[in-house]
Amino acid sequence: MQSESRINMIPQQLPAYQQQAEEVLAAFGSQLEVGLTTEEAQARLAQYGPNELQAEQPVPAWRKFLAQFQDVLVILLLIATAVSVGLWFYERDSALPYEGIVIFTIVVLNAFLGYFQEARAERAVAALRAMSATTAHVVRDGKRQEIPVALVVPGDIIVVEAGDTIPADARLLQVVALRTAEATLTGESQPTAKYIAPLQGEAGVADRRNMLFSGTAVTYGRGRAVVIATNMQTEIGKIAGLLQRTLSEETPLQLQLARTGKLLGIMVLVIVAIVVATILLVERVTEFHAIIDVLILGVALAVAAVPEGLPAIITAVLAIGVQRMAQRNAIVRKLPAVETLGSATVIASDKTGTLTKNEMTVRSIITASGRVDISGSGYALDGVLHQNNRPIASAPLQAEVTRTLRAAALANDATLQEQAGNSTIAGDPTEGALIVAARKAGLIESVLNERVVRIGELPFSPERKRMSVVVSDAVRMDRLLVCIKGAPDVLILRCSHELVGETVFPLTDERVAEIRASTEQLTGEALRTLGVAYRSLAPEAHEAGIEPDDAIEQDLVFLGLVGMIDPPRIEVQQAIQRARSAGIRTIMITGDHPKTASAIAVELGIQQQQRAISGTELEAMDNHQLNEVVRTSAVYARVNPEQKLRIVQALQRNGEIVAMTGDGVNDAPALKTADIGIAMGISGTDVSKEAADMVLTDDNFASIVAAVEQGRAIYANIQKFLRFLLSSNIGEVLTMFFGVVLADVIGLRAMGSDSTAVVLPLLAAQILWINLVTDGPPALALGLDPADTDVMVRPPRDQRLGVITNQMWAGIVLVAVNMAIGTLAVLDASLPGGLIASDNGSLPYARTMAFTTLIFFQLFNVFNARSDTYSAFEGLFQNRWLWAALILSLVLQLLVIYVPFLQVAFATVPLTMSDWLVVVGVSSSVLWLRELSKVLVRSINRMPPILRQIVE
């Protein structure tokens, strides 16, 4: 029967919510008490696939590797090298085509480096899916089992209860006071009551009360249901499918680097073309083999000069940033988002769970004899009851508070769980707060449950705004109580008496007015209020059996008011202040009450006065009015997802870079629209996570600010290696260009007078080696530099400025010219003739000296590149990876100079100690010159603004 059920589908013209529960169960070949067999579940898993949202298809490793050779310059270099090797096969003018072999080897090594950097980034991003793995309870083979959500299949019987996340779309079969929170899917803020009866006619998702939906949560009660849809066939899966087809805009960094890369590429190619043309004209090259050598040199110079490795290095640096951020409770799904967050000017945050703990806490209780406050925060039990910061001295007040908390704990479905000294709540946060308050008052939950037996209940609903339970006393069997909690304005109308001490008195109009005034007082303190009452039933009611109905919620005895709040996170106030110091404005966007939202905002320092813009006010504004409002307003309350999207768009129209938090499906458009969307890892849905750029594993605002700091540090590190790469690469180009132009002056042309070969300052293989040794490990190590101490006191950078500023360009040009002059001077001094007289010297020796000097110039330049302002000696030893990279580069260069077969490959000769003194002395000049320029920059920065503008 079950094998056939895999092809039985509910007719499209009659959806599951319109059919009887038994009919749906039969259509899927399942049974309520037995569920599917293990074999049938495995067969359906093979048919329908895992119960998870589809991810992008992975790219095969071989395609990733071949993608490293897609650069046009690399292709040209390989073609030219192949032609050179082909000529060697034809002419056989040397033992081996060493230069061609070396060039090919270096290109392949670069490809492997890029491949492994990208693979590392992908592994960091994969942490998101591992984080979101969950389990589900199903009935299989007649037994209740816990299985991974991915293994749930159509036809499974799922068992859900308060606190569970629903794993798939399902048709309800059994319910016991079941309510689910479906705001993540429908936008409905209040929990939805569920029942079994079929619906008549078409109904929207929000109205399908006999259905459960994947990604929503059970807030109350329990039930069983048969799964009718999994993975992308669920309602959330359909929305996720739409989002996957939505194209995301490129980040500011991507756009800036694209423009910068294109500009630099054009400049370098023009210069390289001039160098090649100059060589061909000055050297009067006519032989085909020589022409090929010159072309190889030109392409090699272009490959070395154009920072084609920049995307790979940026990817690696961002991936490292991802790992650092994961350690600070933030997982990044899209690597460029790290930088974007660092440029944010506004953080638009939700309140519940992000700025607050999402742990309701009872702060105050008001009864007939006065007010009692309760210390402590969240679900921790370390709090006490006090009156005006003193122990409760009034016996009547003590009795009233105890009775109030006892009734609230009985009219309650939450449970307190303690493990390793930590307390957590299973169930509704509001009910959990009442349990914790009762424990602080000395009322033990287990003792209460042993003393009373629940024999009936009337569940809470948005329409009723109250919950009642009927309990019998296990000690006094003749005692039957109704305990009720609910909205004070609703409850007070059903009360006829009030408890004063241990005595019940009639409830007068004056006391009703006072209770209402107390409610307003608590509300004004941003506390959510609940009323608590009870009623005794006649003993015969227990004997006859109780069927709870609305009639038992009359003639109640009012016990007291409970004021509670979701307390702010302790660390958030400091985080908001840090964000403000960094020039970032924090705004709160919440669906909560305006008074509560504004009070929390004042307590956290988001604003000075209690003022909130409501969703109703937003609805009445046009875009122009909203543009003006978002410039100054910091709190938005009772806001729906559409209004949240409008707020984000208005901020962006004002030129803000917006980071926005969200957790629901309906938040997905705003998360997608924001410059960086931040989803909640604990309370967020899969769809919100898919739409977001970053996921907070702890749902904590402080983690956002920590991520901002990391983002700024990463952007600064990107500027560091841009400063290093460009100054070094331009230095190479200038060295080659002026080495050819000034060949007569420096005595280089005389070395080729007896040969038909082209005489050049450096060989193509040497240039590519410099590119591999210095542009690789040291540049990557710069990306690991620790954050500057002042990174969170700088204002957000101006988005109109490029990633390379005018000040950076000045330093880059200064260093490049210094490199070219120093390298050519060493080349000249190593040759007979030229400006610097030398008695002896050979071309291989001179090239080795120039080759090594240029590498050492770039190694010293690493320290310069760490800042345009601060001295290279500040925090000199903070980055151990930088020193490791420099040592690696130095060792590799020593191997090229002293290992015989590498000497042949790179045309080098051994250097003496005096040679090394010359190399180090000349190349270190780039460090001392840059230190002098930084002293000048710091002096200018300390000038008054008017004088600074004149100087600049």
PDB file of C-alpha atoms in Angstrom, residues 778-938:
ATOM      1  CA  PRO A 778      53.739  39.375   1.849  1.00  0.00           C
ATOM      2  CA  ALA A 779      50.631  40.882   0.234  1.00  0.00           C
ATOM      3  CA  LEU A 780      48.433  38.194   1.769  1.00  0.00           C
ATOM      4  CA  ALA A 781      50.086  38.697   5.165  1.00  0.00           C
ATOM      5  CA  LEU A 782      49.189  42.396   5.020  1.00  0.00           C
ATOM      6  CA  GLY A 783      45.579  41.256   4.933  1.00  0.00           C
ATOM      7  CA  LEU A 784      46.132  39.691   8.375  1.00  0.00           C
ATOM      8  CA  ASP A 785      47.345  42.904   9.961  1.00  0.00           C
ATOM      9  CA  PRO A 786      45.545  43.645  13.242  1.00  0.00           C
ATOM     10  CA  ALA A 787      43.041  46.493  13.310  1.00  0.00           C
ATOM     11  CA  ASP A 788      44.417  49.962  13.948  1.00  0.00           C
ATOM     12  CA  THR A 789      43.682  51.268  17.434  1.00  0.00           C
ATOM     13  CA  ASP A 790      41.657  54.192  16.088  1.00  0.00           C
ATOM     14  CA  VAL A 791      39.559  52.221  13.583  1.00  0.00           C
ATOM     15  CA  MET A 792      36.336  52.815  15.576  1.00  0.00           C
ATOM     16  CA  VAL A 793      36.822  56.533  16.107  1.00  0.00           C
ATOM     17  CA  ARG A 794      37.116  57.364  12.427  1.00  0.00           C
ATOM     18  CA  PRO A 795      33.998  58.447  10.549  1.00  0.00           C
ATOM     19  CA  PRO A 796      32.643  56.158   7.817  1.00  0.00           C
ATOM     20  CA  ARG A 797      34.557  56.744   4.642  1.00  0.00           C
ATOM     21  CA  ASP A 798      33.057  58.896   1.932  1.00  0.00           C
ATOM     22  CA  GLN A 799      31.583  56.580  -0.697  1.00  0.00           C
ATOM     23  CA  ARG A 800      32.442  59.148  -3.369  1.00  0.00           C
ATOM     24  CA  LEU A 801      36.138  58.523  -2.741  1.00  0.00           C
ATOM     25  CA  GLY A 802      37.836  55.662  -4.504  1.00  0.00           C
ATOM     26  CA  VAL A 803      39.514  52.819  -2.708  1.00  0.00           C
ATOM     27  CA  ILE A 804      42.824  54.502  -3.620  1.00  0.00           C
ATOM     28  CA  THR A 805      42.908  58.086  -2.342  1.00  0.00           C
ATOM     29  CA  ASN A 806      45.051  60.970  -3.612  1.00  0.00           C
ATOM     30  CA  GLN A 807      47.261  60.609  -0.551  1.00  0.00           C
ATOM     31  CA  MET A 808      47.773  56.937  -1.361  1.00  0.00           C
ATOM     32  CA  TRP A 809      48.664  57.746  -4.970  1.00  0.00           C
ATOM     33  CA  ALA A 810      51.285  60.228  -3.801  1.00  0.00           C
ATOM     34  CA  GLY A 811      52.922  57.592  -1.617  1.00  0.00           C
ATOM     35  CA  ILE A 812      52.691  54.949  -4.348  1.00  0.00           C
ATOM     36  CA  VAL A 813      54.433  57.148  -6.920  1.00  0.00           C
ATOM     37  CA  LEU A 814      57.114  58.226  -4.443  1.00  0.00           C
ATOM     38  CA  VAL A 815      57.963  54.619  -3.586  1.00  0.00           C
ATOM     39  CA  ALA A 816      57.854  53.435  -7.232  1.00  0.00           C
ATOM     40  CA  VAL A 817      60.272  56.167  -8.381  1.00  0.00           C
ATOM     41  CA  ASN A 818      62.569  55.381  -5.442  1.00  0.00           C
ATOM     42  CA  MET A 819      62.589  51.686  -6.448  1.00  0.00           C
ATOM     43  CA  ALA A 820      63.353  52.394 -10.084  1.00  0.00           C
ATOM     44  CA  ILE A 821      66.184  54.827  -9.336  1.00  0.00           C
ATOM     45  CA  GLY A 822      67.768  52.547  -6.721  1.00  0.00           C
ATOM     46  CA  THR A 823      67.559  49.388  -8.845  1.00  0.00           C
ATOM     47  CA  LEU A 824      68.996  51.051 -11.928  1.00  0.00           C
ATOM     48  CA  ALA A 825      71.773  52.612  -9.825  1.00  0.00           C
ATOM     49  CA  VAL A 826      72.783  49.165  -8.541  1.00  0.00           C
ATOM     50  CA  LEU A 827      72.606  47.815 -12.124  1.00  0.00           C
ATOM     51  CA  ASP A 828      74.825  50.657 -13.318  1.00  0.00           C
ATOM     52  CA  ALA A 829      77.321  50.162 -10.476  1.00  0.00           C
ATOM     53  CA  SER A 830      77.551  46.448 -11.313  1.00  0.00           C
ATOM     54  CA  LEU A 831      78.517  47.044 -14.960  1.00  0.00           C
ATOM     55  CA  PRO A 832      81.732  48.430 -16.435  1.00  0.00           C
ATOM     56  CA  GLY A 833      81.098  51.887 -17.798  1.00  0.00           C
ATOM     57  CA  GLY A 834      77.980  53.940 -17.199  1.00  0.00           C
ATOM     58  CA  LEU A 835      77.492  56.789 -14.706  1.00  0.00           C
ATOM     59  CA  ILE A 836      78.881  54.844 -11.754  1.00  0.00           C
ATOM     60  CA  ALA A 837      82.351  53.632 -12.626  1.00  0.00           C
ATOM     61  CA  SER A 838      83.164  49.953 -12.079  1.00  0.00           C
ATOM     62  CA  ASP A 839      86.362  48.124 -12.973  1.00  0.00           C
ATOM     63  CA  ASN A 840      84.672  44.820 -13.688  1.00  0.00           C
ATOM     64  CA  GLY A 841      81.300  43.170 -13.863  1.00  0.00           C
ATOM     65  CA  SER A 842      79.282  40.923 -16.089  1.00  0.00           C
ATOM     66  CA  LEU A 843      75.703  41.042 -17.333  1.00  0.00           C
ATOM     67  CA  PRO A 844      74.537  38.001 -15.246  1.00  0.00           C
ATOM     68  CA  TYR A 845      76.105  39.551 -12.138  1.00  0.00           C
ATOM     69  CA  ALA A 846      74.540  42.967 -12.782  1.00  0.00           C
ATOM     70  CA  ARG A 847      71.120  41.424 -13.413  1.00  0.00           C
ATOM     71  CA  THR A 848      71.408  39.338 -10.227  1.00  0.00           C
ATOM     72  CA  MET A 849      72.224  42.473  -8.219  1.00  0.00           C
ATOM     73  CA  ALA A 850      69.365  44.438  -9.793  1.00  0.00           C
ATOM     74  CA  PHE A 851      67.006  41.466  -9.491  1.00  0.00           C
ATOM     75  CA  THR A 852      67.760  41.007  -5.769  1.00  0.00           C
ATOM     76  CA  THR A 853      67.707  44.739  -5.037  1.00  0.00           C
ATOM     77  CA  LEU A 854      64.249  45.092  -6.563  1.00  0.00           C
ATOM     78  CA  ILE A 855      62.965  42.184  -4.457  1.00  0.00           C
ATOM     79  CA  PHE A 856      64.443  43.699  -1.291  1.00  0.00           C
ATOM     80  CA  PHE A 857      62.950  47.079  -2.167  1.00  0.00           C
ATOM     81  CA  GLN A 858      59.555  45.383  -2.144  1.00  0.00           C
ATOM     82  CA  LEU A 859      60.224  43.516   1.098  1.00  0.00           C
ATOM     83  CA  PHE A 860      61.106  46.786   2.850  1.00  0.00           C
ATOM     84  CA  ASN A 861      58.097  48.379   1.213  1.00  0.00           C
ATOM     85  CA  VAL A 862      55.803  45.945   3.060  1.00  0.00           C
ATOM     86  CA  PHE A 863      56.376  47.917   6.253  1.00  0.00           C
ATOM     87  CA  ASN A 864      55.715  51.222   4.492  1.00  0.00           C
ATOM     88  CA  ALA A 865      52.425  49.935   3.126  1.00  0.00           C
ATOM     89  CA  ARG A 866      50.881  49.400   6.565  1.00  0.00           C
ATOM     90  CA  SER A 867      49.962  53.092   6.755  1.00  0.00           C
ATOM     91  CA  ASP A 868      50.181  56.385   4.899  1.00  0.00           C
ATOM     92  CA  THR A 869      50.427  58.231   8.207  1.00  0.00           C
ATOM     93  CA  TYR A 870      51.806  56.117  11.038  1.00  0.00           C
ATOM     94  CA  SER A 871      55.447  55.093  11.287  1.00  0.00           C
ATOM     95  CA  ALA A 872      56.377  51.640  10.012  1.00  0.00           C
ATOM     96  CA  PHE A 873      57.904  50.969  13.421  1.00  0.00           C
ATOM     97  CA  GLU A 874      54.567  51.264  15.273  1.00  0.00           C
ATOM     98  CA  GLY A 875      53.339  47.759  16.078  1.00  0.00           C
ATOM     99  CA  LEU A 876      56.275  46.377  14.124  1.00  0.00           C
ATOM    100  CA  PHE A 877      55.990  42.874  15.577  1.00  0.00           C
ATOM    101  CA  GLN A 878      52.212  42.588  15.973  1.00  0.00           C
ATOM    102  CA  ASN A 879      51.740  40.668  12.729  1.00  0.00           C
ATOM    103  CA  ARG A 880      53.748  37.455  12.995  1.00  0.00           C
ATOM    104  CA  TRP A 881      52.391  36.274   9.631  1.00  0.00           C
ATOM    105  CA  LEU A 882      54.034  39.263   7.953  1.00  0.00           C
ATOM    106  CA  TRP A 883      57.422  38.308   9.332  1.00  0.00           C
ATOM    107  CA  ALA A 884      56.871  34.691   8.309  1.00  0.00           C
ATOM    108  CA  ALA A 885      56.020  35.811   4.755  1.00  0.00           C
ATOM    109  CA  LEU A 886      59.139  38.004   4.566  1.00  0.00           C
ATOM    110  CA  ILE A 887      61.354  35.156   5.759  1.00  0.00           C
ATOM    111  CA  LEU A 888      59.758  32.828   3.194  1.00  0.00           C
ATOM    112  CA  SER A 889      60.367  35.326   0.383  1.00  0.00           C
ATOM    113  CA  LEU A 890      63.952  35.830   1.516  1.00  0.00           C
ATOM    114  CA  VAL A 891      64.638  32.084   1.616  1.00  0.00           C
ATOM    115  CA  LEU A 892      63.164  31.606  -1.861  1.00  0.00           C
ATOM    116  CA  GLN A 893      65.386  34.360  -3.244  1.00  0.00           C
ATOM    117  CA  LEU A 894      68.439  32.832  -1.615  1.00  0.00           C
ATOM    118  CA  LEU A 895      67.608  29.513  -3.275  1.00  0.00           C
ATOM    119  CA  VAL A 896      67.407  31.209  -6.686  1.00  0.00           C
ATOM    120  CA  ILE A 897      70.815  32.782  -6.152  1.00  0.00           C
ATOM    121  CA  TYR A 898      72.739  29.858  -4.643  1.00  0.00           C
ATOM    122  CA  VAL A 899      71.123  26.593  -5.866  1.00  0.00           C
ATOM    123  CA  PRO A 900      72.913  25.593  -9.120  1.00  0.00           C
ATOM    124  CA  PHE A 901      69.959  24.407 -11.212  1.00  0.00           C
ATOM    125  CA  LEU A 902      67.932  27.493 -10.174  1.00  0.00           C
ATOM    126  CA  GLN A 903      70.899  29.680 -11.101  1.00  0.00           C
ATOM    127  CA  VAL A 904      70.679  28.248 -14.606  1.00  0.00           C
ATOM    128  CA  ALA A 905      66.905  28.675 -14.747  1.00  0.00           C
ATOM    129  CA  PHE A 906      66.932  32.305 -13.593  1.00  0.00           C
ATOM    130  CA  ALA A 907      70.336  33.341 -14.996  1.00  0.00           C
ATOM    131  CA  THR A 908      71.757  34.322 -11.604  1.00  0.00           C
ATOM    132  CA  VAL A 909      75.202  34.154  -9.987  1.00  0.00           C
ATOM    133  CA  PRO A 910      76.215  33.940  -6.303  1.00  0.00           C
ATOM    134  CA  LEU A 911      76.605  37.195  -4.364  1.00  0.00           C
ATOM    135  CA  THR A 912      79.292  38.071  -1.841  1.00  0.00           C
ATOM    136  CA  MET A 913      78.829  39.647   1.586  1.00  0.00           C
ATOM    137  CA  SER A 914      79.812  43.066   0.203  1.00  0.00           C
ATOM    138  CA  ASP A 915      77.213  42.631  -2.518  1.00  0.00           C
ATOM    139  CA  TRP A 916      74.551  41.961   0.134  1.00  0.00           C
ATOM    140  CA  LEU A 917      75.558  45.119   2.014  1.00  0.00           C
ATOM    141  CA  VAL A 918      74.999  47.127  -1.159  1.00  0.00           C
ATOM    142  CA  VAL A 919      71.632  45.437  -1.837  1.00  0.00           C
ATOM    143  CA  VAL A 920      70.307  45.963   1.701  1.00  0.00           C
ATOM    144  CA  GLY A 921      71.707  49.480   2.008  1.00  0.00           C
ATOM    145  CA  VAL A 922      70.197  50.734  -1.261  1.00  0.00           C
ATOM    146  CA  SER A 923      66.842  48.941  -0.917  1.00  0.00           C
ATOM    147  CA  SER A 924      66.308  50.162   2.669  1.00  0.00           C
ATOM    148  CA  SER A 925      66.283  53.726   1.352  1.00  0.00           C
ATOM    149  CA  VAL A 926      62.599  53.232   0.469  1.00  0.00           C
ATOM    150  CA  LEU A 927      61.862  52.805   4.172  1.00  0.00           C
ATOM    151  CA  TRP A 928      63.734  55.908   5.345  1.00  0.00           C
ATOM    152  CA  LEU A 929      62.387  58.128   2.561  1.00  0.00           C
ATOM    153  CA  ARG A 930      58.801  57.045   3.327  1.00  0.00           C
ATOM    154  CA  GLU A 931      59.323  57.678   7.050  1.00  0.00           C
ATOM    155  CA  LEU A 932      60.333  61.274   6.265  1.00  0.00           C
ATOM    156  CA  SER A 933      57.246  61.746   4.084  1.00  0.00           C
ATOM    157  CA  LYS A 934      54.993  60.403   6.878  1.00  0.00           C
ATOM    158  CA  VAL A 935      56.476  62.919   9.331  1.00  0.00           C
ATOM    159  CA  LEU A 936      55.473  65.620   6.869  1.00  0.00           C
ATOM    160  CA  VAL A 937      51.955  64.171   6.518  1.00  0.00           C
ATOM    161  CA  ARG A 938      51.473  64.054  10.293  1.00  0.00           C
TER     162      ARG A 938
END
